[in-house]
Amino acid sequence: MGKEIGIREEMPRQAPEVRRCNFDEVALGYSVEQAVGEAKRCLQCKKKPCVAGCPVEVDIPAFVHLIAEEKFLEAAKSLKTTNALPAICGRVCPQEEQCEQLCVLGKRDQPIAIGRLERFAADYEAANVDPAGKCDVTDRRPPVANMGKVAIVGSGPAGLTAAGELACMGYDVTIMEALHDPGGVLAYGIPPFRLPRTILNREIDYVRSLGVTIETNAIVGKLYTLRELLNEGYDAVFVGTGAGLPQFMKIPGENLNGVYSANEYLTRINLMKAYKYPEYPTPVRVGKKVAVIGAGNVAMDAARCSLRMGAEEVSIVYRRSRAEMPARAEEIENAEEEGVKMDLLTAPIRFIGDDEGFLKAMECIRMELGEPDSSGRRRPVPMEGSNYIQEVDTAVIAIGQSPNPVVRQSEPDLQTTKWGGIITDEETGLTSIPGIYAGGDAVTGAATVITAMGAGKKAARAIDAYVREKKGL
Amino acid sequence: MYKVVKKTRIADVVTLLEIEAPALAKKARAGQFVIVRLNEKSERIPLTLANWDAAAGTITIIFQHAGRSTHELADVQEGGEIRDVVGPLGTATEIENYGTVVCVGGGIGVAVLKPIAKALKEAGNTVISIIGARDKSLIILEDEMREASSELFITTDNGSYGRQGFVSNVLTDLIAEGRKIDLVFAIGPVPMMRVVADLTKQHGLRTVVSLDSVMIDGTGMCGGCRVTVGGETKFTCVDGPDFDAHQVDWAELVMRKKTYAHQEKCQLDAYKGGKG
Ligand SMILES: Cc1cc2nc3c(=O)[nH]c(=O)nc-3n(C[C@H](O)[C@H](O)[C@H](O)COP(=O)(O)OP(=O)(O)OC[C@H]3O[C@@H](n4cnc5c(N)ncnc54)[C@H](O)[C@@H]3O)c2cc1C
Ligand SMILES: Cc1cc2nc3c(=O)[nH]c(=O)nc-3n(C[C@H](O)[C@H](O)[C@H](O)COP(=O)(O)OP(=O)(O)OC[C@H]3O[C@@H](n4cnc5c(N)ncnc54)[C@H](O)[C@@H]3O)c2cc1C
Ligand code: SF4
Ligand code: SF4
Ligand code: FES
């Protein structure tokens, strides 16, 4: 190839010793020069292989080209035709496994930094058009409104996307959210140093600006049932209630004070803002020595929050080896730079408390990797006699979450799998009840922001088709 | 925003708020609760639905001024607003015609007990109620409980009102008299529920308690409210708050309720200090 491709632009970040003491965003974003430089590396491939890696089919070469031409606002507009939440996806998508993995440049060199460019365009638009976050939406709004009414249950990425899509098709959309703030995991789970709340709120305001109403404190299954929503004027319902039910390990001492599920720990810190305690009075116990069990994104977030809350020693305790760690490579690197220790091939088998019931230690056992299991990964096998006791004041269990149970429990006709996932038609998101659709973590179990958004989008199209057929439109 | 339409101090350190929440008022059932967050910074605190009026579109909460959050809530003015009220949460109490039911309530637990006693009576049960508190000034809802019961006993620890002693003393007497009892509800401070549970266990009387573990979301999402019942971990906010008294791991509940004792004290001192 004749063209000089150049090396990928690095993302400026806060220095580890500084950022480990604050909740401000770690990655600082590209400058205009960096963004343009990075965008110019793109080969503008005719076949657009990268697009196939994106669950919402962002037209990657198109928006990257607009950045290369310094048409930043148009780049943002182009993004928003397929992705209602570009500033969020640009930050939290596991791009290395999705769009960037399929970028042709990645074969010999480093792929285009698609996520970083996406973030750049969205941030540029917010900073330069209307800092309050109200975007020009007229070009997305079809002239015919009043297609019908749709209720969306849950305001995570799946619900927000489905809502945005349907609003743009002319539907009157209401999101019902059980918590007091919208955003789902984006609000209660992912910490502000990875996703600043101003950015989350900006994206939520954008969805609102499309005409979507968000009703908080509305727990479906209790305040309204799915059937009632259908009977009381909604043409269809989309369920995007996520996978919030925390799994525990079922080992002795797990209910001691100081042993948390990652959900509780992160909810206290992020949603209830315990990091601003006592200004925000919700407490959390972060001891000097914190052990986080698990090695996914959730575990990395809990570990990095612990450092910022003042813990002196934070370790990730994981029963397999580094190669199997499910977290994004970038987040593992960030965590290690900040001083999180990795205790690999190790599993806790018991928590030990003091006389008052507070956690003081944890008994662990070393593991070795044996034969591959059903997931294809080598199964960790305990090494007999390798037990040891480690002092800890706080333990956070981040070994996975299952779908939220409230909606399912209130609706016996809604078919679910053994582990609680809502059963849907893969193409449409249709559940076992006509008019009720579902998508995101509630269907797949814990997955990613962008897959949840992809599911929201598919379901929106199917809902539109369903309502049109029903009404003969 | 949820408007406070009525506020009454019903006992020394107990406040009643009637709040506008029409959708909630339509769905509330005995044994369920709400989570309230006063303003943008406040904690989320669980409080039982003490009453509701679907026609008026209001719900009622009754709470003891325990720590900072409940003190703040008690400072809300009539006509003022509460930022967040979510519910109805938890599984409703199983109401059927059991025959004769004894409802035992201690302290603020009577606020939780009242809608249950009322629903039991409406379902045709003979309801015998025993309510008690440390002192006369802390006895609440006497008239409402009288109305919900065929018989009402009142006790105070110091003898300032009703019979001197504990609610469990009256229950012991009823059992000794050979009264027919089909089911017991016991709601109040953990030590009280525990004593009742021990007593009824000896006599093989089925007993239901309502637990008040520390909560955050109240939707089954955090597991912070977990309790051990019959050797299994349960989430109080979705599996409860009602549980079989004889299966509850009381020691663990007492321990877990102390998780934030230190922070709670500091917060209360700071709040009171701030008010001068
Ligand atoms: C700590 C953490 C870090 C993560 N990091 C990443 C990352 O870096 N990149 C990535 O791609 N993914 C990440 N994920 C995964 C990602 O956040 C989820 O896959 C995604 O949020 C799922 O979206 P969702 O819309 O299906 O559900 P959720 O985001 O879970 O939202 C569901 C919403 O529904 C509400 N709800 C539930 N029940 C009811 C009800 N009965 N009535 C009304 N509302 C209800 C909930 O309160 C919640 O707000 C992370 C997850 C966690 C927990
Ligand atoms: C299902 C349920 C129903 C309840 N119903 C009532 C009621 O009708 N009336 C009433 O007066 N009280 C009720 N409570 C208890 C009430 O929630 C607490 O008194 C209140 O949260 C105390 O907050 P505080 O900041 O004022 O006190 P704090 O100083 O924080 O604590 C005082 C006491 O309240 C407990 N507590 C603190 N935070 C919480 C929390 N988030 N969740 C649960 N308990 C907590 C502590 O363990 C401590 O024992 C109920 C609790 C539950 C779980
Ligand atoms: S939304 Fe995510 S997967 Fe799609 S192009 Fe953007 S960063 Fe890549
Ligand atoms: S594959 Fe890579 S180089 Fe080709 S268009 Fe996509 S981003 Fe550009
Ligand atoms: S309060 Fe969070 S699960 Fe019950």
Tab-separated table of N, CA, C and O in Angstrom, chain A residues 81-142:
chain	number	residue	atom	x	y	z
A	81	THR	N	-27.552	9.224	13.693
A	81	THR	CA	-28.589	8.564	12.904
A	81	THR	C	-28.655	7.082	13.237
A	81	THR	O	-29.681	6.449	13.054
A	82	THR	N	-27.582	6.512	13.750
A	82	THR	CA	-27.642	5.092	14.114
A	82	THR	C	-27.450	4.851	15.602
A	82	THR	O	-27.850	3.825	16.125
A	83	ASN	N	-26.825	5.785	16.291
A	83	ASN	CA	-26.478	5.552	17.689
A	83	ASN	C	-26.887	6.768	18.512
A	83	ASN	O	-26.279	7.831	18.398
A	84	ALA	N	-27.916	6.576	19.357
A	84	ALA	CA	-28.425	7.711	20.126
A	84	ALA	C	-27.460	8.118	21.255
A	84	ALA	O	-27.598	9.189	21.821
A	85	LEU	N	-26.506	7.271	21.599
A	85	LEU	CA	-25.671	7.556	22.769
A	85	LEU	C	-24.167	7.496	22.449
A	85	LEU	O	-23.404	6.782	23.100
A	86	PRO	N	-23.698	8.254	21.452
A	86	PRO	CA	-22.301	8.092	21.027
A	86	PRO	C	-21.268	8.467	22.096
A	86	PRO	O	-20.210	7.827	22.176
A	87	ALA	N	-21.553	9.451	22.919
A	87	ALA	CA	-20.553	9.838	23.923
A	87	ALA	C	-20.355	8.727	24.944
A	87	ALA	O	-19.289	8.584	25.543
A	88	ILE	N	-21.404	7.933	25.145
A	88	ILE	CA	-21.304	6.825	26.101
A	88	ILE	C	-20.591	5.638	25.447
A	88	ILE	O	-19.638	5.091	26.000
A	89	CYS	N	-21.039	5.261	24.237
A	89	CYS	CA	-20.413	4.119	23.566
A	89	CYS	C	-18.940	4.379	23.309
A	89	CYS	O	-18.110	3.488	23.478
A	90	GLY	N	-18.624	5.581	22.920
A	90	GLY	CA	-17.228	5.905	22.668
A	90	GLY	C	-16.373	5.664	23.904
A	90	GLY	O	-15.182	5.394	23.804
A	91	ARG	N	-16.982	5.752	25.062
A	91	ARG	CA	-16.235	5.564	26.311
A	91	ARG	C	-16.242	4.137	26.823
A	91	ARG	O	-15.261	3.685	27.380
A	92	VAL	N	-17.379	3.456	26.710
A	92	VAL	CA	-17.453	2.167	27.409
A	92	VAL	C	-17.576	0.938	26.513
A	92	VAL	O	-17.515	-0.186	27.012
A	93	CYS	N	-17.755	1.109	25.214
A	93	CYS	CA	-17.825	-0.082	24.350
A	93	CYS	C	-16.515	-0.853	24.432
A	93	CYS	O	-15.446	-0.240	24.437
A	94	PRO	N	-16.580	-2.175	24.462
A	94	PRO	CA	-15.331	-2.939	24.332
A	94	PRO	C	-14.928	-2.965	22.856
A	94	PRO	O	-15.033	-3.985	22.192
A	95	GLN	N	-14.469	-1.813	22.354
A	95	GLN	CA	-14.215	-1.673	20.909
A	95	GLN	C	-13.230	-2.700	20.393
A	95	GLN	O	-13.339	-3.168	19.265
A	96	GLU	N	-12.258	-3.070	21.234
A	96	GLU	CA	-11.231	-3.990	20.770
A	96	GLU	C	-11.804	-5.349	20.384
A	96	GLU	O	-11.193	-6.100	19.642
A	97	GLU	N	-13.022	-5.662	20.919
A	97	GLU	CA	-13.642	-6.935	20.544
A	97	GLU	C	-14.731	-6.725	19.514
A	97	GLU	O	-15.366	-7.667	19.068
A	98	GLN	N	-15.041	-5.469	19.197
A	98	GLN	CA	-16.155	-5.213	18.285
A	98	GLN	C	-15.657	-4.528	17.017
A	98	GLN	O	-14.873	-5.098	16.284
A	99	CYS	N	-16.065	-3.281	16.822
A	99	CYS	CA	-15.740	-2.599	15.565
A	99	CYS	C	-14.243	-2.597	15.272
A	99	CYS	O	-13.811	-2.894	14.160
A	100	GLU	N	-13.430	-2.299	16.277
A	100	GLU	CA	-11.992	-2.157	16.017
A	100	GLU	C	-11.340	-3.489	15.683
A	100	GLU	O	-10.329	-3.539	14.992
A	101	GLN	N	-11.957	-4.564	16.175
A	101	GLN	CA	-11.370	-5.871	15.891
A	101	GLN	C	-11.444	-6.193	14.395
A	101	GLN	O	-10.610	-6.915	13.869
A	102	LEU	N	-12.471	-5.647	13.731
A	102	LEU	CA	-12.658	-5.960	12.315
A	102	LEU	C	-12.024	-4.918	11.390
A	102	LEU	O	-12.086	-5.041	10.175
A	103	CYS	N	-11.421	-3.876	11.959
A	103	CYS	CA	-10.788	-2.845	11.135
A	103	CYS	C	-9.586	-3.456	10.423
A	103	CYS	O	-8.729	-4.085	11.040
A	104	VAL	N	-9.521	-3.250	9.097
A	104	VAL	CA	-8.439	-3.881	8.316
A	104	VAL	C	-7.056	-3.449	8.792
A	104	VAL	O	-6.104	-4.217	8.696
A	105	LEU	N	-6.959	-2.247	9.292
A	105	LEU	CA	-5.641	-1.782	9.741
A	105	LEU	C	-5.103	-2.643	10.882
A	105	LEU	O	-3.898	-2.730	11.085
A	106	GLY	N	-6.021	-3.241	11.615
A	106	GLY	CA	-5.624	-4.036	12.779
A	106	GLY	C	-4.841	-5.272	12.402
A	106	GLY	O	-4.155	-5.856	13.233
A	107	LYS	N	-4.946	-5.692	11.152
A	107	LYS	CA	-4.263	-6.919	10.758
A	107	LYS	C	-2.752	-6.766	10.831
A	107	LYS	O	-2.054	-7.674	11.253
A	108	ARG	N	-2.267	-5.597	10.400
A	108	ARG	CA	-0.819	-5.430	10.393
A	108	ARG	C	-0.362	-4.407	11.424
A	108	ARG	O	0.777	-4.390	11.842
A	109	ASP	N	-1.284	-3.549	11.788
A	109	ASP	CA	-0.920	-2.416	12.615
A	109	ASP	C	-2.021	-2.227	13.670
A	109	ASP	O	-2.787	-3.132	13.917
A	110	GLN	N	-2.115	-1.042	14.191
A	110	GLN	CA	-3.193	-0.819	15.154
A	110	GLN	C	-4.436	-0.311	14.437
A	110	GLN	O	-4.344	0.527	13.536
A	111	PRO	N	-5.623	-0.809	14.813
A	111	PRO	CA	-6.847	-0.370	14.155
A	111	PRO	C	-7.134	1.104	14.439
A	111	PRO	O	-6.564	1.688	15.359
A	112	ILE	N	-8.033	1.657	13.628
A	112	ILE	CA	-8.501	3.017	13.896
A	112	ILE	C	-9.135	3.061	15.288
A	112	ILE	O	-9.858	2.137	15.672
A	113	ALA	N	-8.878	4.125	16.029
A	113	ALA	CA	-9.451	4.272	17.371
A	113	ALA	C	-10.889	4.764	17.230
A	113	ALA	O	-11.209	5.924	17.494
A	114	ILE	N	-11.760	3.865	16.806
A	114	ILE	CA	-13.136	4.246	16.452
A	114	ILE	C	-13.874	4.818	17.659
A	114	ILE	O	-14.540	5.853	17.577
A	115	GLY	N	-13.732	4.141	18.805
A	115	GLY	CA	-14.426	4.605	20.008
A	115	GLY	C	-13.987	6.008	20.405
A	115	GLY	O	-14.810	6.862	20.736
A	116	ARG	N	-12.689	6.230	20.363
A	116	ARG	CA	-12.185	7.543	20.778
A	116	ARG	C	-12.671	8.640	19.840
A	116	ARG	O	-12.970	9.754	20.273
A	117	LEU	N	-12.766	8.323	18.563
A	117	LEU	CA	-13.255	9.311	17.603
A	117	LEU	C	-14.755	9.572	17.809
A	117	LEU	O	-15.227	10.696	17.700
A	118	GLU	N	-15.449	8.502	18.137
A	118	GLU	CA	-16.890	8.632	18.381
A	118	GLU	C	-17.111	9.570	19.573
A	118	GLU	O	-17.931	10.491	19.546
A	119	ARG	N	-16.335	9.345	20.609
A	119	ARG	CA	-16.407	10.170	21.794
A	119	ARG	C	-16.059	11.616	21.454
A	119	ARG	O	-16.724	12.561	21.897
A	120	PHE	N	-15.032	11.774	20.645
A	120	PHE	CA	-14.604	13.129	20.291
A	120	PHE	C	-15.736	13.896	19.607
A	120	PHE	O	-16.053	15.019	19.959
A	121	ALA	N	-16.355	13.256	18.622
A	121	ALA	CA	-17.405	13.948	17.864
A	121	ALA	C	-18.567	14.330	18.772
A	121	ALA	O	-19.078	15.455	18.704
A	122	ALA	N	-18.958	13.390	19.635
A	122	ALA	CA	-20.101	13.666	20.511
A	122	ALA	C	-19.770	14.776	21.504
A	122	ALA	O	-20.576	15.675	21.755
A	123	ASP	N	-18.565	14.746	22.050
A	123	ASP	CA	-18.175	15.774	23.015
A	123	ASP	C	-18.043	17.131	22.330
A	123	ASP	O	-18.386	18.165	22.894
A	124	TYR	N	-17.530	17.100	21.107
A	124	TYR	CA	-17.368	18.356	20.369
A	124	TYR	C	-18.724	19.006	20.149
A	124	TYR	O	-18.912	20.195	20.371
A	125	GLU	N	-19.669	18.186	19.754
A	125	GLU	CA	-21.009	18.716	19.507
A	125	GLU	C	-21.584	19.330	20.787
A	125	GLU	O	-22.109	20.445	20.783
A	126	ALA	N	-21.439	18.608	21.893
A	126	ALA	CA	-22.013	19.101	23.140
A	126	ALA	C	-21.354	20.413	23.550
A	126	ALA	O	-22.003	21.328	24.047
A	127	ALA	N	-20.058	20.507	23.330
A	127	ALA	CA	-19.343	21.700	23.772
A	127	ALA	C	-19.614	22.883	22.850
A	127	ALA	O	-19.539	24.031	23.274
A	128	ASN	N	-19.915	22.619	21.595
A	128	ASN	CA	-19.982	23.714	20.644
A	128	ASN	C	-21.372	24.075	20.141
A	128	ASN	O	-21.549	25.136	19.566
A	129	VAL	N	-22.335	23.206	20.347
A	129	VAL	CA	-23.671	23.552	19.876
A	129	VAL	C	-24.496	24.113	20.996
A	129	VAL	O	-24.899	25.261	21.000
A	130	ASP	N	-24.708	23.301	21.981
A	130	ASP	CA	-25.551	23.721	23.083
A	130	ASP	C	-25.071	22.983	24.318
A	130	ASP	O	-25.348	21.797	24.468
A	131	PRO	N	-24.349	23.680	25.177
A	131	PRO	CA	-23.774	23.002	26.338
A	131	PRO	C	-24.848	22.353	27.213
A	131	PRO	O	-24.577	21.412	27.923
A	132	ALA	N	-26.069	22.831	27.139
A	132	ALA	CA	-27.116	22.225	27.962
A	132	ALA	C	-27.494	20.841	27.439
A	132	ALA	O	-28.194	20.099	28.100
A	133	GLY	N	-27.022	20.529	26.230
A	133	GLY	CA	-27.232	19.172	25.754
A	133	GLY	C	-28.408	19.015	24.810
A	133	GLY	O	-28.681	17.947	24.318
A	134	LYS	N	-29.134	20.081	24.547
A	134	LYS	CA	-30.280	19.949	23.643
A	134	LYS	C	-29.769	19.992	22.206
A	134	LYS	O	-29.200	20.977	21.760
A	135	CYS	N	-29.953	18.920	21.524
A	135	CYS	CA	-29.404	18.837	20.178
A	135	CYS	C	-30.494	19.156	19.171
A	135	CYS	O	-31.674	19.078	19.466
A	136	ASP	N	-30.056	19.473	17.995
A	136	ASP	CA	-31.005	19.712	16.927
A	136	ASP	C	-31.572	18.371	16.480
A	136	ASP	O	-30.858	17.537	15.965
A	137	VAL	N	-32.845	18.184	16.687
A	137	VAL	CA	-33.400	16.874	16.381
A	137	VAL	C	-34.379	16.925	15.222
A	137	VAL	O	-34.892	15.908	14.798
A	138	THR	N	-34.619	18.129	14.730
A	138	THR	CA	-35.682	18.268	13.726
A	138	THR	C	-35.465	17.351	12.539
A	138	THR	O	-36.412	16.796	12.007
A	139	ASP	N	-34.198	17.148	12.171
A	139	ASP	CA	-33.974	16.327	10.989
A	139	ASP	C	-34.200	14.842	11.258
A	139	ASP	O	-34.228	14.041	10.336
A	140	ARG	N	-34.334	14.467	12.511
A	140	ARG	CA	-34.619	13.055	12.779
A	140	ARG	C	-36.101	12.821	13.022
A	140	ARG	O	-36.563	11.710	13.094
A	141	ARG	N	-36.812	13.904	13.281
A	141	ARG	CA	-38.229	13.734	13.602
A	141	ARG	C	-39.081	13.672	12.351
A	141	ARG	O	-39.129	14.603	11.590
A	142	PRO	N	-39.766	12.591	12.162
A	142	PRO	CA	-40.622	12.523	10.977
A	142	PRO	C	-41.822	13.451	11.163
A	142	PRO	O	-42.248	13.699	12.285
